[in-house]
Amino acid sequence: MNITQDIKYIGVNDRDIDLFEGQYIVPNGMAYNSYVITDDKIAVMDTVDARFKDEWLSNLEKALDGKNPDYLIIQHMEPDHSANIRHFAEKYPNAKIVSSSKSFVMMKGFFGTDFVENQIVVGEGDALSLGSHTLTFITAPMVHWPEVIVTYDSKDKVLFSADGFGKFGAYDTDEDWACEARRYYIGIVGKYGQQTQALLKKTAGLDIEIICPLHGPVLTENLEYYINLYDIWSSYRVESEGVVIAYTSVYGNTKKAVLKLRDKLTAKGVEVVLNDLARCDMAEAVEDSFRYGTTVLATTTYNADIFPFMREFINHLTERNFQCRTVAFIENGSWAPMATKVMKGMLEKSKNLNYAENEVKIISALNEESEKQLEALAEELCK
Ligand code: FEO
């Protein structure tokens, strides 16, 4: 597949993977992208996951059309992209490996060698000429690991964006970009909003016509749309108005309250997303709370703490720097209810959270008093 006259796609689709990075379900698989730039010199952009060594090397060989590569540019050392560096080096021993100094340290860790005979270390603003194409390297620490660089090709106006602008799903999956790109970004890079903002600022002045990420489709049109979403996500701004209700329910009484709240809000014209944390995809639930302005947390007191799925959910939020949102609380407890206190304690270090004034306390099952609290909460949340 040609991206431009000189840039070819040589990535692979992974349709067998069960959990990406050991935790994310990917019903439509995963793409590991890699590219070849052919000029007076030939550069290969990244490798792919270890399980696709033969397919990738074969794609590369076809793209090279009998020539030898001069450079392997490694933008990110996570093994979904770096696993085949050694195989590449064995097949093309004269090619130089171009990467950040931190990457070469990691190569030693992964491969027992940092390819010292072949290495070219690049840093912020360094350029590599391939002939008519000049590649400029931009550091992108923590988007998604500390060693990451992204690469700008000024001739074809292409930004090779590493994990940035990637998404879950095999390359040719026909699905909404934002949904799986958001789940990917919030899940994988979400904690590092500040660093993503820094990268967006560094690339803002570049004339970019094509974005070539390491996962998901190459972006060729309407780039402002994707860049704007990245700006919203990485600055923790609200993307969509609406209320997420994240809940756990042991015998259905908390669920009954949650469904009532949903109906009340929906009747008032509020968009509501329900997530049963014991049954839904946790990454999707986390994504929703970063997308919408308000999250209602509803759970039971359990072992003098909260129900385990809610604990896990709040941990996912806080470790990703959840902030700048309204949070409301519904607790249930048959004796000594303390779920709201525990949840608030877990959110203590989160910045700019606005707690709803109205809280709902259920003693085992809804009664007249808790019904009133539910109504008051619904009133408050639709304002
Ligand atoms: Fe796609 Fe952070 O590796």
GROMACS .gro file of C-alpha atoms and ligand atoms in nm:
model
  386
    1MET     CA    1   0.000   0.000   0.000
    2ASN     CA    2   0.137   0.340  -0.099
    3ILE     CA    3   0.092   0.626   0.146
    4THR     CA    4   0.269   0.867  -0.089
    5GLN     CA    5   0.484   0.806  -0.393
    6ASP     CA    6   0.787   0.737  -0.169
    7ILE     CA    7   0.624   0.601   0.147
    8LYS     CA    8   0.488   0.247   0.161
    9TYR     CA    9   0.293   0.072   0.437
   10ILE     CA   10   0.450  -0.256   0.553
   11GLY     CA   11   0.257  -0.314   0.878
   12VAL     CA   12   0.058  -0.619   0.986
   13ASN     CA   13  -0.286  -0.699   1.126
   14ASP     CA   14  -0.319  -0.904   1.445
   15ARG     CA   15  -0.654  -1.081   1.456
   16ASP     CA   16  -0.551  -1.350   1.706
   17ILE     CA   17  -0.467  -1.127   2.002
   18ASP     CA   18  -0.686  -1.176   2.310
   19LEU     CA   19  -0.567  -0.886   2.525
   20PHE     CA   20  -0.361  -0.595   2.391
   21GLU     CA   21  -0.085  -0.500   2.635
   22GLY     CA   22  -0.212  -0.784   2.852
   23GLN     CA   23  -0.533  -0.606   2.952
   24TYR     CA   24  -0.738  -0.443   2.674
   25ILE     CA   25  -0.993  -0.651   2.484
   26VAL     CA   26  -0.966  -0.577   2.113
   27PRO     CA   27  -1.267  -0.736   1.941
   28ASN     CA   28  -1.149  -0.608   1.603
   29GLY     CA   29  -0.785  -0.702   1.651
   30MET     CA   30  -0.487  -0.469   1.637
   31ALA     CA   31  -0.265  -0.319   1.369
   32TYR     CA   32   0.110  -0.279   1.413
   33ASN     CA   33   0.210  -0.022   1.154
   34SER     CA   34   0.548   0.011   0.991
   35TYR     CA   35   0.653   0.212   0.686
   36VAL     CA   36   0.935   0.234   0.433
   37ILE     CA   37   1.054   0.566   0.288
   38THR     CA   38   1.239   0.519  -0.039
   39ASP     CA   39   1.470   0.799  -0.150
   40ASP     CA   40   1.846   0.809  -0.229
   41LYS     CA   41   1.864   0.641   0.111
   42ILE     CA   42   1.596   0.406   0.240
   43ALA     CA   43   1.452   0.434   0.591
   44VAL     CA   44   1.228   0.181   0.765
   45MET     CA   45   1.000   0.325   1.033
   46ASP     CA   46   0.974   0.086   1.332
   47THR     CA   47   0.915  -0.289   1.337
   48VAL     CA   48   0.611  -0.490   1.455
   49ASP     CA   49   0.508  -0.740   1.722
   50ALA     CA   50   0.729  -1.052   1.757
   51ARG     CA   51   0.460  -1.290   1.634
   52PHE     CA   52   0.462  -1.120   1.293
   53LYS     CA   53   0.834  -1.133   1.223
   54ASP     CA   54   0.810  -1.334   0.900
   55GLU     CA   55   0.515  -1.141   0.760
   56TRP     CA   56   0.680  -0.808   0.835
   57LEU     CA   57   1.019  -0.908   0.691
   58SER     CA   58   0.841  -1.033   0.381
   59ASN     CA   59   0.644  -0.706   0.347
   60LEU     CA   60   0.970  -0.518   0.388
   61GLU     CA   61   1.149  -0.726   0.128
   62LYS     CA   62   0.873  -0.663  -0.125
   63ALA     CA   63   0.876  -0.288  -0.056
   64LEU     CA   64   1.255  -0.278  -0.092
   65ASP     CA   65   1.231  -0.438  -0.437
   66GLY     CA   66   1.582  -0.579  -0.428
   67LYS     CA   67   1.743  -0.280  -0.254
   68ASN     CA   68   1.891  -0.269   0.096
   69PRO     CA   69   1.766  -0.037   0.371
   70ASP     CA   70   2.005   0.226   0.507
   71TYR     CA   71   1.823   0.308   0.830
   72LEU     CA   72   1.583   0.152   1.078
   73ILE     CA   73   1.421   0.434   1.273
   74ILE     CA   74   1.289   0.323   1.611
   75GLN     CA   75   1.043   0.571   1.758
   76HIS     CA   76   0.920   0.361   2.049
   77MET     CA   77   1.069   0.062   2.230
   78GLU     CA   78   0.750  -0.108   2.347
   79PRO     CA   79   0.772  -0.460   2.203
   80ASP     CA   80   0.461  -0.423   1.983
   81HIS     CA   81   0.692  -0.205   1.767
   82SER     CA   82   1.046  -0.297   1.859
   83ALA     CA   83   1.040  -0.677   1.883
   84ASN     CA   84   1.207  -0.735   1.546
   85ILE     CA   85   1.503  -0.498   1.572
   86ARG     CA   86   1.744  -0.787   1.620
   87HIS     CA   87   1.596  -0.983   1.325
   88PHE     CA   88   1.623  -0.672   1.108
   89ALA     CA   89   1.985  -0.616   1.217
   90GLU     CA   90   2.074  -0.976   1.138
   91LYS     CA   91   1.918  -0.958   0.791
   92TYR     CA   92   2.051  -0.610   0.707
   93PRO     CA   93   2.381  -0.582   0.901
   94ASN     CA   94   2.490  -0.264   0.722
   95ALA     CA   95   2.180  -0.063   0.810
   96LYS     CA   96   2.207   0.195   1.087
   97ILE     CA   97   1.961   0.199   1.374
   98VAL     CA   98   1.839   0.553   1.446
   99SER     CA   99   1.677   0.622   1.780
  100SER     CA  100   1.690   0.821   2.103
  101SER     CA  101   1.960   0.757   2.361
  102LYS     CA  102   1.700   0.617   2.601
  103SER     CA  103   1.591   0.367   2.335
  104PHE     CA  104   1.943   0.226   2.302
  105VAL     CA  105   1.953   0.172   2.678
  106MET     CA  106   1.624  -0.016   2.647
  107MET     CA  107   1.758  -0.220   2.352
  108LYS     CA  108   2.032  -0.346   2.581
  109GLY     CA  109   1.762  -0.450   2.825
  110PHE     CA  110   1.549  -0.624   2.565
  111PHE     CA  111   1.816  -0.771   2.337
  112GLY     CA  112   2.136  -0.775   2.545
  113THR     CA  113   2.296  -0.535   2.293
  114ASP     CA  114   2.254  -0.171   2.200
  115PHE     CA  115   2.387  -0.231   1.846
  116VAL     CA  116   2.677   0.003   1.920
  117GLU     CA  117   2.843  -0.052   1.579
  118ASN     CA  118   2.529   0.054   1.397
  119GLN     CA  119   2.369   0.312   1.620
  120ILE     CA  120   2.284   0.671   1.538
  121VAL     CA  121   2.155   0.859   1.842
  122VAL     CA  122   1.913   1.141   1.770
  123GLY     CA  123   1.755   1.401   1.995
  124GLU     CA  124   1.521   1.699   1.979
  125GLY     CA  125   1.532   1.873   1.641
  126ASP     CA  126   1.798   1.649   1.485
  127ALA     CA  127   1.757   1.587   1.114
  128LEU     CA  128   1.839   1.296   0.886
  129SER     CA  129   1.853   1.349   0.512
  130LEU     CA  130   1.747   1.064   0.285
  131GLY     CA  131   1.799   1.271  -0.032
  132SER     CA  132   1.491   1.472  -0.114
  133HIS     CA  133   1.325   1.376   0.216
  134THR     CA  134   1.455   1.527   0.538
  135LEU     CA  135   1.337   1.363   0.857
  136THR     CA  136   1.327   1.576   1.171
  137PHE     CA  137   1.298   1.407   1.509
  138ILE     CA  138   1.085   1.545   1.791
  139THR     CA  139   1.102   1.398   2.139
  140ALA     CA  140   0.770   1.284   2.285
  141PRO     CA  141   0.851   1.158   2.635
  142MET     CA  142   0.569   0.957   2.797
  143VAL     CA  143   0.359   0.950   2.481
  144HIS     CA  144   0.372   0.666   2.566
  145TRP     CA  145   0.714   0.573   2.715
  146PRO     CA  146   1.004   0.803   2.807
  147GLU     CA  147   1.220   0.723   2.501
  148VAL     CA  148   0.958   0.805   2.236
  149ILE     CA  149   1.039   1.022   1.937
  150VAL     CA  150   0.809   1.120   1.653
  151THR     CA  151   0.933   1.203   1.306
  152TYR     CA  152   0.839   1.472   1.055
  153ASP     CA  153   0.902   1.434   0.684
  154SER     CA  154   0.895   1.784   0.539
  155LYS     CA  155   0.883   1.671   0.176
  156ASP     CA  156   0.561   1.470   0.196
  157LYS     CA  157   0.436   1.665   0.501
  158VAL     CA  158   0.396   1.346   0.700
  159LEU     CA  159   0.405   1.318   1.077
  160PHE     CA  160   0.504   0.970   1.194
  161SER     CA  161   0.334   0.998   1.532
  162ALA     CA  162   0.436   0.676   1.715
  163ASP     CA  163   0.152   0.567   1.950
  164GLY     CA  164  -0.012   0.910   1.920
  165PHE     CA  165  -0.328   0.910   1.704
  166GLY     CA  166  -0.336   0.531   1.722
  167LYS     CA  167  -0.642   0.320   1.789
  168PHE     CA  168  -0.747  -0.034   1.866
  169GLY     CA  169  -0.861  -0.247   1.573
  170ALA     CA  170  -0.696  -0.407   1.271
  171TYR     CA  171  -0.594  -0.166   0.996
  172ASP     CA  172  -0.894  -0.225   0.773
  173THR     CA  173  -1.161  -0.232   1.047
  174ASP     CA  174  -1.459  -0.025   0.939
  175GLU     CA  175  -1.560   0.151   1.261
  176ASP     CA  176  -1.585   0.494   1.417
  177TRP     CA  177  -1.230   0.625   1.471
  178ALA     CA  178  -1.304   0.830   1.783
  179CYS     CA  179  -1.457   0.549   1.986
  180GLU     CA  180  -1.163   0.309   1.970
  181ALA     CA  181  -0.902   0.586   1.954
  182ARG     CA  182  -1.045   0.736   2.274
  183ARG     CA  183  -1.050   0.401   2.455
  184TYR     CA  184  -0.691   0.348   2.339
  185TYR     CA  185  -0.568   0.698   2.434
  186ILE     CA  186  -0.740   0.717   2.774
  187GLY     CA  187  -0.639   0.361   2.860
  188ILE     CA  188  -0.279   0.375   2.749
  189VAL     CA  189  -0.164   0.738   2.753
  190GLY     CA  190  -0.441   0.900   2.963
  191LYS     CA  191  -0.219   0.967   3.264
  192TYR     CA  192   0.020   1.172   3.051
  193GLY     CA  193  -0.206   1.453   2.935
  194GLN     CA  194   0.053   1.718   3.011
  195GLN     CA  195   0.316   1.540   2.802
  196THR     CA  196   0.069   1.492   2.516
  197GLN     CA  197  -0.013   1.861   2.531
  198ALA     CA  198   0.359   1.938   2.507
  199LEU     CA  199   0.387   1.721   2.195
  200LEU     CA  200   0.081   1.886   2.037
  201LYS     CA  201   0.242   2.226   2.098
  202LYS     CA  202   0.569   2.113   1.939
  203THR     CA  203   0.396   1.981   1.627
  204ALA     CA  204   0.144   2.267   1.598
  205GLY     CA  205   0.376   2.471   1.378
  206LEU     CA  206   0.440   2.191   1.129
  207ASP     CA  207   0.265   2.173   0.795
  208ILE     CA  208   0.111   1.825   0.830
  209GLU     CA  209  -0.098   1.662   0.557
  210ILE     CA  210  -0.073   1.298   0.666
  211ILE     CA  211  -0.042   1.136   1.009
  212CYS     CA  212   0.114   0.789   1.013
  213PRO     CA  213   0.061   0.635   1.359
  214LEU     CA  214   0.190   0.299   1.479
  215HIS     CA  215  -0.165   0.165   1.527
  216GLY     CA  216  -0.485   0.217   1.331
  217PRO     CA  217  -0.542   0.393   1.002
  218VAL     CA  218  -0.319   0.647   0.835
  219LEU     CA  219  -0.501   0.979   0.866
  220THR     CA  220  -0.513   1.178   0.545
  221GLU     CA  221  -0.814   1.409   0.567
  222ASN     CA  222  -0.972   1.648   0.812
  223LEU     CA  223  -0.668   1.634   1.043
  224GLU     CA  224  -0.807   1.918   1.259
  225TYR     CA  225  -1.078   1.679   1.378
  226TYR     CA  226  -0.829   1.428   1.516
  227ILE     CA  227  -0.593   1.692   1.654
  228ASN     CA  228  -0.885   1.868   1.827
  229LEU     CA  229  -0.994   1.543   1.995
  230TYR     CA  230  -0.637   1.483   2.112
  231ASP     CA  231  -0.630   1.837   2.249
  232ILE     CA  232  -0.955   1.777   2.443
  233TRP     CA  233  -0.849   1.438   2.578
  234SER     CA  234  -0.502   1.547   2.683
  235SER     CA  235  -0.627   1.862   2.856
  236TYR     CA  236  -0.897   1.662   3.042
  237ARG     CA  237  -1.172   1.882   2.901
  238VAL     CA  238  -1.528   1.754   2.870
  239GLU     CA  239  -1.586   1.615   2.523
  240SER     CA  240  -1.959   1.537   2.547
  241GLU     CA  241  -2.234   1.665   2.773
  242GLY     CA  242  -2.406   1.389   2.967
  243VAL     CA  243  -2.397   1.170   3.276
  244VAL     CA  244  -2.216   0.840   3.319
  245ILE     CA  245  -2.355   0.616   3.591
  246ALA     CA  246  -2.093   0.362   3.693
  247TYR     CA  247  -2.235   0.110   3.936
  248THR     CA  248  -2.209  -0.225   4.104
  249SER     CA  249  -2.505  -0.410   4.249
  250VAL     CA  250  -2.503  -0.734   4.446
  251TYR     CA  251  -2.874  -0.819   4.474
  252GLY     CA  252  -3.023  -0.559   4.243
  253ASN     CA  253  -3.123  -0.288   4.491
  254THR     CA  254  -2.847  -0.047   4.392
  255LYS     CA  255  -2.924  -0.124   4.029
  256LYS     CA  256  -3.289  -0.037   4.088
  257ALA     CA  257  -3.185   0.305   4.219
  258VAL     CA  258  -2.947   0.357   3.929
  259LEU     CA  259  -3.213   0.272   3.673
  260LYS     CA  260  -3.454   0.514   3.840
  261LEU     CA  261  -3.192   0.787   3.826
  262ARG     CA  262  -3.131   0.709   3.459
  263ASP     CA  263  -3.503   0.734   3.383
  264LYS     CA  264  -3.539   1.061   3.571
  265LEU     CA  265  -3.240   1.212   3.389
  266THR     CA  266  -3.345   1.081   3.051
  267ALA     CA  267  -3.693   1.225   3.105
  268LYS     CA  268  -3.526   1.562   3.163
  269GLY     CA  269  -3.341   1.530   2.833
  270VAL     CA  270  -2.998   1.436   2.974
  271GLU     CA  271  -2.787   1.183   2.785
  272VAL     CA  272  -2.706   0.895   3.022
  273VAL     CA  273  -2.453   0.613   2.986
  274LEU     CA  274  -2.488   0.316   3.223
  275ASN     CA  275  -2.190   0.099   3.310
  276ASP     CA  276  -2.233  -0.215   3.523
  277LEU     CA  277  -1.873  -0.240   3.636
  278ALA     CA  278  -1.887  -0.613   3.708
  279ARG     CA  279  -1.998  -0.691   3.354
  280CYS     CA  280  -1.887  -0.419   3.114
  281ASP     CA  281  -1.547  -0.360   2.955
  282MET     CA  282  -1.368  -0.163   3.227
  283ALA     CA  283  -1.165   0.032   2.969
  284GLU     CA  284  -1.487   0.144   2.800
  285ALA     CA  285  -1.628   0.258   3.136
  286VAL     CA  286  -1.309   0.451   3.212
  287GLU     CA  287  -1.320   0.610   2.867
  288ASP     CA  288  -1.680   0.723   2.927
  289SER     CA  289  -1.594   0.897   3.253
  290PHE     CA  290  -1.318   1.090   3.076
  291ARG     CA  291  -1.553   1.174   2.790
  292TYR     CA  292  -1.859   1.306   2.975
  293GLY     CA  293  -1.884   1.588   3.226
  294THR     CA  294  -2.049   1.402   3.513
  295THR     CA  295  -1.994   1.060   3.666
  296VAL     CA  296  -2.226   0.908   3.925
  297LEU     CA  297  -2.057   0.639   4.134
  298ALA     CA  298  -2.302   0.392   4.288
  299THR     CA  299  -2.185   0.100   4.497
  300THR     CA  300  -2.229  -0.105   4.809
  301THR     CA  301  -2.031  -0.110   5.129
  302TYR     CA  302  -1.832  -0.433   5.123
  303ASN     CA  303  -1.584  -0.572   5.376
  304ALA     CA  304  -1.585  -0.227   5.543
  305ASP     CA  305  -1.475  -0.092   5.205
  306ILE     CA  306  -1.645  -0.078   4.864
  307PHE     CA  307  -1.737  -0.345   4.613
  308PRO     CA  308  -1.417  -0.465   4.437
  309PHE     CA  309  -1.519  -0.365   4.082
  310MET     CA  310  -1.584  -0.008   4.199
  311ARG     CA  311  -1.249   0.001   4.375
  312GLU     CA  312  -1.080  -0.116   4.056
  313PHE     CA  313  -1.272   0.140   3.851
  314ILE     CA  314  -1.179   0.434   4.073
  315ASN     CA  315  -0.817   0.318   4.072
  316HIS     CA  316  -0.825   0.323   3.691
  317LEU     CA  317  -0.961   0.679   3.702
  318THR     CA  318  -0.715   0.817   3.954
  319GLU     CA  319  -0.407   0.655   3.802
  320ARG     CA  320  -0.500   0.828   3.474
  321ASN     CA  321  -0.524   1.171   3.643
  322PHE     CA  322  -0.905   1.190   3.638
  323GLN     CA  323  -0.992   1.556   3.696
  324CYS     CA  324  -1.214   1.853   3.608
  325ARG     CA  325  -1.540   1.659   3.638
  326THR     CA  326  -1.858   1.654   3.848
  327VAL     CA  327  -1.891   1.342   4.062
  328ALA     CA  328  -2.202   1.225   4.247
  329PHE     CA  329  -2.234   0.941   4.496
  330ILE     CA  330  -2.491   0.673   4.567
  331GLU     CA  331  -2.411   0.429   4.844
  332ASN     CA  332  -2.585   0.120   4.971
  333GLY     CA  333  -2.526  -0.063   5.297
  334SER     CA  334  -2.740  -0.285   5.517
  335TRP     CA  335  -2.537  -0.195   5.825
  336ALA     CA  336  -2.261   0.064   5.874
  337PRO     CA  337  -2.279   0.210   5.519
  338MET     CA  338  -1.952   0.382   5.432
  339ALA     CA  339  -1.914   0.351   5.054
  340THR     CA  340  -1.939   0.725   4.984
  341LYS     CA  341  -1.674   0.801   5.245
  342VAL     CA  342  -1.442   0.540   5.094
  343MET     CA  343  -1.499   0.663   4.738
  344LYS     CA  344  -1.435   1.024   4.837
  345GLY     CA  345  -1.116   0.915   5.011
  346MET     CA  346  -0.998   0.743   4.693
  347LEU     CA  347  -1.063   1.060   4.490
  348GLU     CA  348  -0.899   1.291   4.743
  349LYS     CA  349  -0.591   1.365   4.531
  350SER     CA  350  -0.783   1.417   4.206
  351LYS     CA  351  -0.777   1.777   4.089
  352ASN     CA  352  -1.077   2.000   4.022
  353LEU     CA  353  -1.353   1.756   4.104
  354ASN     CA  354  -1.686   1.909   4.188
  355TYR     CA  355  -1.896   1.685   4.415
  356ALA     CA  356  -2.273   1.695   4.373
  357GLU     CA  357  -2.440   1.838   4.683
  358ASN     CA  358  -2.710   1.572   4.687
  359GLU     CA  359  -2.597   1.226   4.792
  360VAL     CA  360  -2.809   0.915   4.802
  361LYS     CA  361  -2.787   0.677   5.096
  362ILE     CA  362  -2.971   0.349   5.051
  363ILE     CA  363  -3.021   0.128   5.354
  364SER     CA  364  -3.057  -0.211   5.183
  365ALA     CA  365  -3.332  -0.099   4.944
  366LEU     CA  366  -3.487   0.225   4.823
  367ASN     CA  367  -3.739   0.381   5.062
  368GLU     CA  368  -3.926   0.708   5.075
  369GLU     CA  369  -3.626   0.902   5.200
  370SER     CA  370  -3.374   0.765   4.952
  371GLU     CA  371  -3.626   0.809   4.670
  372LYS     CA  372  -3.637   1.179   4.764
  373GLN     CA  373  -3.258   1.198   4.764
  374LEU     CA  374  -3.257   1.037   4.420
  375GLU     CA  375  -3.504   1.294   4.289
  376ALA     CA  376  -3.296   1.578   4.437
  377LEU     CA  377  -2.982   1.439   4.274
  378ALA     CA  378  -3.158   1.411   3.938
  379GLU     CA  379  -3.273   1.772   3.970
  380GLU     CA  380  -2.921   1.887   4.051
  381LEU     CA  381  -2.754   1.692   3.770
  382CYS     CA  382  -2.983   1.821   3.498
  383LYS     CA  383  -2.919   2.185   3.583
  384FEO    FE1  384   0.203   0.068   2.065
  384FEO    FE2  385   0.327   0.197   2.350
  384FEO     O1  386   0.319   0.076   2.210
   0.00000   0.00000   0.00000
